[in-house]
Amino acid sequence: MRLHTTSPVFLVADVAATISWYRENLGFDGLPFPEHPPHFFGIMTRDDVEIMLQQLDGYEKPDVYEKREGGVWHVYVRMEGVRELYEQVSQRPGVTLLEPLCEQPYGQVEFVVRDPNGYAIVFSERKT
């Protein structure tokens, strides 16, 4: 027996708008389901990373990031090229940086963005 991967599932108020934001700001591809509105589900991918979306009309995610020292992460993405991605993402006006690029004491270089639904996404690379 072997587990392969995990895919977080985010509750969102608007699947199509969320896919559009991830495409424009983080380079993800995405497909809403059904193909034509109203959408109730979506899958977004970039390389080996997959995030699923479920639409819940009127949903607002509670903001818990500020309530805990160090914040609260919803997805931790391990990657190569974190500095390059940071340079691209940090220049985009639609992106809210929660934490700038920094070296962590646990051997990672990472930064944190908030998506339009309030989810905190960490992009991280092992320090070389």
CSV table of N, CA and C in Angstrom, one decimal:
chain,number,residue,atom,x,y,z
A,1,MET,N,0.8,-1.2,0.0
A,1,MET,CA,0.0,0.0,0.0
A,1,MET,C,0.9,1.2,0.0
A,2,ARG,N,0.5,2.3,-0.7
A,2,ARG,CA,1.3,3.5,-0.8
A,2,ARG,C,0.3,4.7,-1.1
A,3,LEU,N,0.5,5.7,-0.3
A,3,LEU,CA,-0.2,7.0,-0.5
A,3,LEU,C,0.6,7.8,-1.5
A,4,HIS,N,-0.1,8.6,-2.4
A,4,HIS,CA,0.7,9.3,-3.4
A,4,HIS,C,0.7,10.8,-3.2
A,5,THR,N,-0.4,11.4,-3.0
A,5,THR,CA,-0.5,12.9,-2.9
A,5,THR,C,-1.7,13.3,-2.1
A,6,THR,N,-1.8,14.5,-1.8
A,6,THR,CA,-3.0,15.1,-1.2
A,6,THR,C,-3.4,16.3,-1.9
A,7,SER,N,-4.7,16.6,-1.9
A,7,SER,CA,-5.2,17.8,-2.6
A,7,SER,C,-6.1,18.5,-1.6
A,8,PRO,N,-5.8,19.7,-1.2
A,8,PRO,CA,-6.7,20.5,-0.3
A,8,PRO,C,-7.9,20.9,-1.1
A,9,VAL,N,-9.0,21.0,-0.3
A,9,VAL,CA,-10.3,21.4,-0.9
A,9,VAL,C,-10.7,22.7,-0.2
A,10,PHE,N,-10.8,23.8,-1.0
A,10,PHE,CA,-11.2,25.1,-0.4
A,10,PHE,C,-12.6,25.4,-0.6
A,11,LEU,N,-13.3,25.9,0.4
A,11,LEU,CA,-14.7,26.4,0.2
A,11,LEU,C,-14.5,27.8,-0.3
A,12,VAL,N,-15.2,28.2,-1.4
A,12,VAL,CA,-15.1,29.5,-2.0
A,12,VAL,C,-16.5,30.0,-2.4
A,13,ALA,N,-16.6,31.4,-2.5
A,13,ALA,CA,-17.9,31.9,-2.9
A,13,ALA,C,-18.1,31.9,-4.4
A,14,ASP,N,-16.9,31.9,-5.1
A,14,ASP,CA,-17.0,32.0,-6.6
A,14,ASP,C,-15.9,31.2,-7.2
A,15,VAL,N,-16.2,30.0,-7.7
A,15,VAL,CA,-15.2,29.1,-8.3
A,15,VAL,C,-14.5,29.8,-9.5
A,16,ALA,N,-15.2,30.4,-10.4
A,16,ALA,CA,-14.7,30.9,-11.6
A,16,ALA,C,-13.7,32.1,-11.3
A,17,ALA,N,-14.1,33.0,-10.4
A,17,ALA,CA,-13.2,34.1,-10.0
A,17,ALA,C,-12.0,33.6,-9.3
A,18,THR,N,-12.1,32.5,-8.5
A,18,THR,CA,-10.9,32.0,-7.8
A,18,THR,C,-9.9,31.4,-8.8
A,19,ILE,N,-10.4,30.6,-9.8
A,19,ILE,CA,-9.6,30.0,-10.8
A,19,ILE,C,-8.9,31.1,-11.6
A,20,SER,N,-9.6,32.2,-11.9
A,20,SER,CA,-9.0,33.3,-12.7
A,20,SER,C,-7.9,33.9,-11.9
A,21,TRP,N,-8.1,34.2,-10.6
A,21,TRP,CA,-7.0,34.8,-9.7
A,21,TRP,C,-5.8,33.9,-9.7
A,22,TYR,N,-6.0,32.6,-9.5
A,22,TYR,CA,-4.8,31.7,-9.4
A,22,TYR,C,-4.1,31.6,-10.8
A,23,ARG,N,-4.8,31.7,-11.9
A,23,ARG,CA,-4.2,31.7,-13.2
A,23,ARG,C,-3.4,32.9,-13.4
A,24,GLU,N,-4.0,34.1,-13.2
A,24,GLU,CA,-3.3,35.4,-13.4
A,24,GLU,C,-2.2,35.6,-12.5
A,25,ASN,N,-2.3,35.2,-11.2
A,25,ASN,CA,-1.3,35.6,-10.3
A,25,ASN,C,-0.3,34.5,-9.9
A,26,LEU,N,-0.6,33.3,-10.0
A,26,LEU,CA,0.2,32.2,-9.5
A,26,LEU,C,0.6,31.2,-10.6
A,27,GLY,N,0.0,31.4,-11.8
A,27,GLY,CA,0.3,30.5,-13.0
A,27,GLY,C,-0.3,29.2,-13.0
A,28,PHE,N,-1.4,29.0,-12.2
A,28,PHE,CA,-2.2,27.7,-12.2
A,28,PHE,C,-3.1,27.6,-13.5
A,29,ASP,N,-3.4,26.4,-13.9
A,29,ASP,CA,-4.4,26.1,-14.8
A,29,ASP,C,-5.6,25.7,-14.0
A,30,GLY,N,-6.8,25.9,-14.6
A,30,GLY,CA,-8.0,25.5,-13.8
A,30,GLY,C,-9.2,25.2,-14.7
A,31,LEU,N,-10.0,24.3,-14.2
A,31,LEU,CA,-11.3,24.0,-14.9
A,31,LEU,C,-12.4,24.0,-13.9
A,32,PRO,N,-13.4,24.8,-14.2
A,32,PRO,CA,-14.6,24.8,-13.4
A,32,PRO,C,-15.6,23.7,-13.9
A,33,PHE,N,-16.4,23.2,-12.9
A,33,PHE,CA,-17.4,22.2,-13.3
A,33,PHE,C,-18.8,22.7,-12.8
A,34,PRO,N,-19.8,22.5,-13.5
A,34,PRO,CA,-19.8,22.1,-14.9
A,34,PRO,C,-19.1,23.1,-15.8
A,35,GLU,N,-19.0,22.8,-17.0
A,35,GLU,CA,-18.3,23.7,-17.9
A,35,GLU,C,-18.9,25.1,-18.0
A,36,HIS,N,-20.3,25.2,-17.9
A,36,HIS,CA,-21.0,26.4,-18.0
A,36,HIS,C,-21.6,26.8,-16.7
A,37,PRO,N,-21.7,28.1,-16.3
A,37,PRO,CA,-22.2,28.5,-15.0
A,37,PRO,C,-23.7,28.0,-14.9
A,38,PRO,N,-24.1,27.8,-13.6
A,38,PRO,CA,-23.4,28.0,-12.4
A,38,PRO,C,-22.4,26.9,-12.1
A,39,HIS,N,-21.2,27.3,-11.6
A,39,HIS,CA,-20.1,26.3,-11.3
A,39,HIS,C,-20.3,25.9,-9.8
A,40,PHE,N,-20.0,24.7,-9.5
A,40,PHE,CA,-20.1,24.3,-8.1
A,40,PHE,C,-18.8,23.6,-7.6
A,41,PHE,N,-17.9,23.4,-8.6
A,41,PHE,CA,-16.6,22.7,-8.2
A,41,PHE,C,-15.5,23.2,-9.2
A,42,GLY,N,-14.3,23.1,-8.8
A,42,GLY,CA,-13.2,23.4,-9.7
A,42,GLY,C,-11.9,22.7,-9.3
A,43,ILE,N,-11.0,22.4,-10.2
A,43,ILE,CA,-9.7,21.9,-10.0
A,43,ILE,C,-8.7,22.8,-10.6
A,44,MET,N,-7.7,23.1,-9.8
A,44,MET,CA,-6.6,24.0,-10.3
A,44,MET,C,-5.3,23.2,-10.1
A,45,THR,N,-4.4,23.3,-11.1
A,45,THR,CA,-3.1,22.6,-11.1
A,45,THR,C,-2.0,23.5,-11.6
A,46,ARG,N,-0.8,23.2,-11.0
A,46,ARG,CA,0.4,23.7,-11.6
A,46,ARG,C,1.5,22.7,-11.2
A,47,ASP,N,2.1,22.2,-12.2
A,47,ASP,CA,3.1,21.1,-12.1
A,47,ASP,C,2.4,20.0,-11.3
A,48,ASP,N,2.9,19.6,-10.1
A,48,ASP,CA,2.4,18.5,-9.3
A,48,ASP,C,1.4,18.9,-8.2
A,49,VAL,N,1.1,20.2,-8.2
A,49,VAL,CA,0.3,20.8,-7.1
A,49,VAL,C,-1.2,20.8,-7.6
A,50,GLU,N,-2.1,20.4,-6.8
A,50,GLU,CA,-3.5,20.4,-7.2
A,50,GLU,C,-4.3,21.0,-6.0
A,51,ILE,N,-5.2,21.9,-6.3
A,51,ILE,CA,-6.1,22.5,-5.3
A,51,ILE,C,-7.5,22.4,-5.8
A,52,MET,N,-8.4,21.8,-5.0
A,52,MET,CA,-9.8,21.7,-5.4
A,52,MET,C,-10.6,22.8,-4.8
A,53,LEU,N,-11.7,23.2,-5.5
A,53,LEU,CA,-12.6,24.2,-5.0
A,53,LEU,C,-14.0,23.7,-4.9
A,54,GLN,N,-14.7,24.0,-3.9
A,54,GLN,CA,-16.2,23.8,-3.8
A,54,GLN,C,-16.8,25.1,-3.5
A,55,GLN,N,-17.8,25.4,-4.4
A,55,GLN,CA,-18.5,26.7,-4.2
A,55,GLN,C,-19.6,26.6,-3.2
A,56,LEU,N,-19.6,27.6,-2.3
A,56,LEU,CA,-20.7,27.7,-1.3
A,56,LEU,C,-21.1,29.2,-1.4
A,57,ASP,N,-22.2,29.5,-2.0
A,57,ASP,CA,-22.7,30.9,-2.2
A,57,ASP,C,-22.7,31.6,-0.9
A,58,GLY,N,-22.1,32.8,-0.9
A,58,GLY,CA,-22.0,33.7,0.3
A,58,GLY,C,-21.0,33.3,1.3
A,59,TYR,N,-20.2,32.3,1.0
A,59,TYR,CA,-19.2,31.8,2.0
A,59,TYR,C,-18.1,32.9,2.2
A,60,GLU,N,-17.8,33.1,3.5
A,60,GLU,CA,-16.7,34.0,3.8
A,60,GLU,C,-15.8,33.2,4.8
A,61,LYS,N,-14.6,33.0,4.5
A,61,LYS,CA,-13.7,32.2,5.4
A,61,LYS,C,-13.3,33.1,6.5
A,62,PRO,N,-13.3,32.6,7.8
A,62,PRO,CA,-12.9,33.4,8.9
A,62,PRO,C,-11.4,33.8,8.8
A,63,ASP,N,-11.0,35.0,9.1
A,63,ASP,CA,-9.6,35.4,9.1
A,63,ASP,C,-8.9,35.0,10.4
A,64,VAL,N,-8.2,33.9,10.4
A,64,VAL,CA,-7.5,33.4,11.6
A,64,VAL,C,-6.0,33.6,11.5
A,65,TYR,N,-5.5,34.1,10.4
A,65,TYR,CA,-4.1,34.3,10.2
A,65,TYR,C,-3.5,35.2,11.3
A,66,GLU,N,-4.1,36.3,11.6
A,66,GLU,CA,-3.6,37.3,12.5
A,66,GLU,C,-3.8,36.8,14.0
A,67,LYS,N,-4.6,35.8,14.2
A,67,LYS,CA,-4.9,35.4,15.6
A,67,LYS,C,-3.9,34.4,16.2
A,68,ARG,N,-2.9,34.0,15.4
A,68,ARG,CA,-2.0,33.1,15.9
A,68,ARG,C,-0.6,33.5,15.6
A,69,GLU,N,0.3,33.6,16.5
A,69,GLU,CA,1.7,33.9,16.2
A,69,GLU,C,2.3,33.0,15.2
A,70,GLY,N,2.8,33.6,14.1
A,70,GLY,CA,3.3,32.8,13.0
A,70,GLY,C,2.3,32.6,12.0
A,71,GLY,N,1.0,32.9,12.2
A,71,GLY,CA,0.0,32.8,11.2
A,71,GLY,C,-0.6,31.4,11.2
A,72,VAL,N,-1.5,31.2,10.3
A,72,VAL,CA,-2.1,29.9,10.0
A,72,VAL,C,-2.0,29.6,8.6
A,73,TRP,N,-1.4,28.5,8.2
A,73,TRP,CA,-1.2,28.1,6.8
A,73,TRP,C,-2.3,27.1,6.4
A,74,HIS,N,-2.8,27.2,5.2
A,74,HIS,CA,-3.8,26.3,4.6
A,74,HIS,C,-3.2,25.3,3.6
A,75,VAL,N,-2.1,25.8,2.9
A,75,VAL,CA,-1.4,24.9,2.0
A,75,VAL,C,0.1,25.2,2.1
A,76,TYR,N,0.9,24.2,2.1
A,76,TYR,CA,2.4,24.4,2.1
A,76,TYR,C,2.9,23.7,0.9
A,77,VAL,N,3.4,24.5,-0.1
A,77,VAL,CA,3.9,24.1,-1.4
A,77,VAL,C,5.4,24.0,-1.3
A,78,ARG,N,5.9,22.8,-1.5
A,78,ARG,CA,7.4,22.6,-1.6
A,78,ARG,C,7.7,22.7,-3.1
A,79,MET,N,8.8,23.4,-3.4
A,79,MET,CA,9.1,23.7,-4.8
A,79,MET,C,10.5,23.9,-5.0
A,80,GLU,N,10.9,24.1,-6.3
A,80,GLU,CA,12.2,24.6,-6.7
A,80,GLU,C,12.0,25.9,-7.4
A,81,GLY,N,12.9,26.9,-7.1
A,81,GLY,CA,12.8,28.2,-7.8
A,81,GLY,C,11.9,29.2,-7.0
A,82,VAL,N,11.9,29.1,-5.7
A,82,VAL,CA,11.0,29.9,-4.8
A,82,VAL,C,11.4,31.4,-5.0
A,83,ARG,N,12.7,31.7,-5.2
A,83,ARG,CA,13.1,33.1,-5.3
A,83,ARG,C,12.5,33.7,-6.6
A,84,GLU,N,12.6,32.9,-7.7
A,84,GLU,CA,12.1,33.4,-9.0
A,84,GLU,C,10.6,33.6,-8.9
A,85,LEU,N,9.9,32.7,-8.3
A,85,LEU,CA,8.4,32.8,-8.1
A,85,LEU,C,8.1,34.1,-7.3
A,86,TYR,N,8.8,34.3,-6.2
A,86,TYR,CA,8.6,35.4,-5.4
A,86,TYR,C,8.8,36.7,-6.2
A,87,GLU,N,9.8,36.8,-7.0
A,87,GLU,CA,10.0,38.0,-7.8
A,87,GLU,C,8.9,38.3,-8.7
A,88,GLN,N,8.3,37.2,-9.3
A,88,GLN,CA,7.1,37.4,-10.2
A,88,GLN,C,5.9,37.8,-9.4
A,89,VAL,N,5.6,37.1,-8.3
A,89,VAL,CA,4.4,37.2,-7.6
A,89,VAL,C,4.3,38.5,-6.8
A,90,SER,N,5.5,38.9,-6.2
A,90,SER,CA,5.5,40.1,-5.4
A,90,SER,C,5.3,41.4,-6.1
A,91,GLN,N,5.4,41.4,-7.5
A,91,GLN,CA,5.2,42.5,-8.3
A,91,GLN,C,3.7,42.7,-8.8
A,92,ARG,N,2.9,41.7,-8.5
A,92,ARG,CA,1.6,41.7,-9.0
A,92,ARG,C,0.6,42.4,-8.1
A,93,PRO,N,-0.1,43.4,-8.6
A,93,PRO,CA,-1.0,44.2,-7.7
A,93,PRO,C,-2.1,43.4,-7.1
A,94,GLY,N,-2.5,42.3,-7.7
A,94,GLY,CA,-3.6,41.5,-7.1
A,94,GLY,C,-3.2,40.5,-6.0
A,95,VAL,N,-1.9,40.5,-5.6
A,95,VAL,CA,-1.4,39.6,-4.7
A,95,VAL,C,-1.2,40.3,-3.3
A,96,THR,N,-1.7,39.7,-2.3
A,96,THR,CA,-1.5,40.1,-0.9
A,96,THR,C,-0.4,39.2,-0.3
A,97,LEU,N,0.8,39.8,0.0
A,97,LEU,CA,1.9,39.1,0.7
A,97,LEU,C,1.6,39.1,2.2
A,98,LEU,N,1.5,38.0,2.8
A,98,LEU,CA,1.4,37.9,4.2
A,98,LEU,C,2.8,37.9,4.9
A,99,GLU,N,3.7,37.2,4.2
A,99,GLU,CA,5.1,37.2,4.7
A,99,GLU,C,6.0,37.3,3.5
A,100,PRO,N,7.0,38.2,3.5
A,100,PRO,CA,8.0,38.3,2.4
A,100,PRO,C,8.9,37.1,2.4
A,101,LEU,N,9.6,36.9,1.3
A,101,LEU,CA,10.6,35.9,1.2
A,101,LEU,C,11.6,36.0,2.4
A,102,CYS,N,11.8,34.9,3.0
A,102,CYS,CA,12.8,34.9,4.1
A,102,CYS,C,13.3,33.4,4.4
A,103,GLU,N,14.5,33.4,5.0
A,103,GLU,CA,15.1,32.1,5.4
A,103,GLU,C,14.6,31.7,6.8
A,104,GLN,N,14.1,30.5,6.9
A,104,GLN,CA,13.6,30.1,8.2
A,104,GLN,C,14.6,29.2,8.9
A,105,PRO,N,14.5,29.2,10.3
A,105,PRO,CA,15.5,28.4,11.0
A,105,PRO,C,15.4,26.9,10.8
A,106,TYR,N,14.3,26.4,10.2
A,106,TYR,CA,14.1,25.0,9.9
A,106,TYR,C,14.6,24.6,8.5
A,107,GLY,N,15.4,25.5,7.9
A,107,GLY,CA,16.1,25.1,6.7
A,107,GLY,C,15.4,25.4,5.4
A,108,GLN,N,14.4,26.2,5.4
A,108,GLN,CA,13.6,26.5,4.2
A,108,GLN,C,13.7,28.0,3.9
A,109,VAL,N,13.5,28.3,2.7
A,109,VAL,CA,13.3,29.7,2.2
A,109,VAL,C,11.9,29.8,1.7
A,110,GLU,N,11.1,30.7,2.2
A,110,GLU,CA,9.7,30.7,1.9
A,110,GLU,C,9.0,32.1,2.0
A,111,PHE,N,7.8,32.1,1.4
A,111,PHE,CA,7.0,33.3,1.5
A,111,PHE,C,5.5,32.9,1.5
A,112,VAL,N,4.7,33.8,2.0
A,112,VAL,CA,3.3,33.4,2.2
A,112,VAL,C,2.4,34.5,1.5
A,113,VAL,N,1.4,34.0,0.7
A,113,VAL,CA,0.4,34.9,0.0
A,113,VAL,C,-1.0,34.5,0.6
A,114,ARG,N,-1.8,35.5,0.5
A,114,ARG,CA,-3.3,35.3,0.8
A,114,ARG,C,-4.0,35.3,-0.5
A,115,ASP,N,-4.8,34.2,-0.8
A,115,ASP,CA,-5.6,34.2,-2.0
A,115,ASP,C,-6.9,35.1,-1.7
A,116,PRO,N,-7.7,35.3,-2.7
A,116,PRO,CA,-8.9,36.2,-2.6
A,116,PRO,C,-9.9,35.7,-1.6
A,117,ASN,N,-9.8,34.4,-1.3
A,117,ASN,CA,-10.8,33.8,-0.3
A,117,ASN,C,-10.3,33.8,1.1
A,118,GLY,N,-9.0,34.3,1.3
A,118,GLY,CA,-8.5,34.3,2.7
A,118,GLY,C,-7.6,33.2,3.0
A,119,TYR,N,-7.3,32.3,2.1
A,119,TYR,CA,-6.5,31.1,2.4
A,119,TYR,C,-5.0,31.5,2.3
A,120,ALA,N,-4.2,31.1,3.3
A,120,ALA,CA,-2.7,31.4,3.3
A,120,ALA,C,-2.0,30.3,2.6
A,121,ILE,N,-1.3,30.6,1.5
A,121,ILE,CA,-0.5,29.6,0.7
A,121,ILE,C,1.0,29.9,0.9
A,122,VAL,N,1.7,28.9,1.4
A,122,VAL,CA,3.2,29.0,1.6
A,122,VAL,C,3.9,28.4,0.4
A,123,PHE,N,4.8,29.1,-0.1
A,123,PHE,CA,5.7,28.5,-1.2
A,123,PHE,C,7.1,28.4,-0.6
A,124,SER,N,7.7,27.2,-0.6
A,124,SER,CA,8.9,26.9,0.2
A,124,SER,C,9.9,26.1,-0.6
A,125,GLU,N,11.2,26.4,-0.4
A,125,GLU,CA,12.3,25.6,-1.0
A,125,GLU,C,13.3,25.3,0.1
A,126,ARG,N,13.9,24.2,0.0
A,126,ARG,CA,15.0,23.9,1.0
A,126,ARG,C,16.2,24.8,0.7
A,127,LYS,N,16.7,25.4,1.8
A,127,LYS,CA,17.8,26.3,1.7
A,127,LYS,C,19.1,25.5,1.2
A,128,THR,N,19.7,26.1,0.2
A,128,THR,CA,20.9,25.5,-0.4
A,128,THR,C,22.2,26.3,0.0
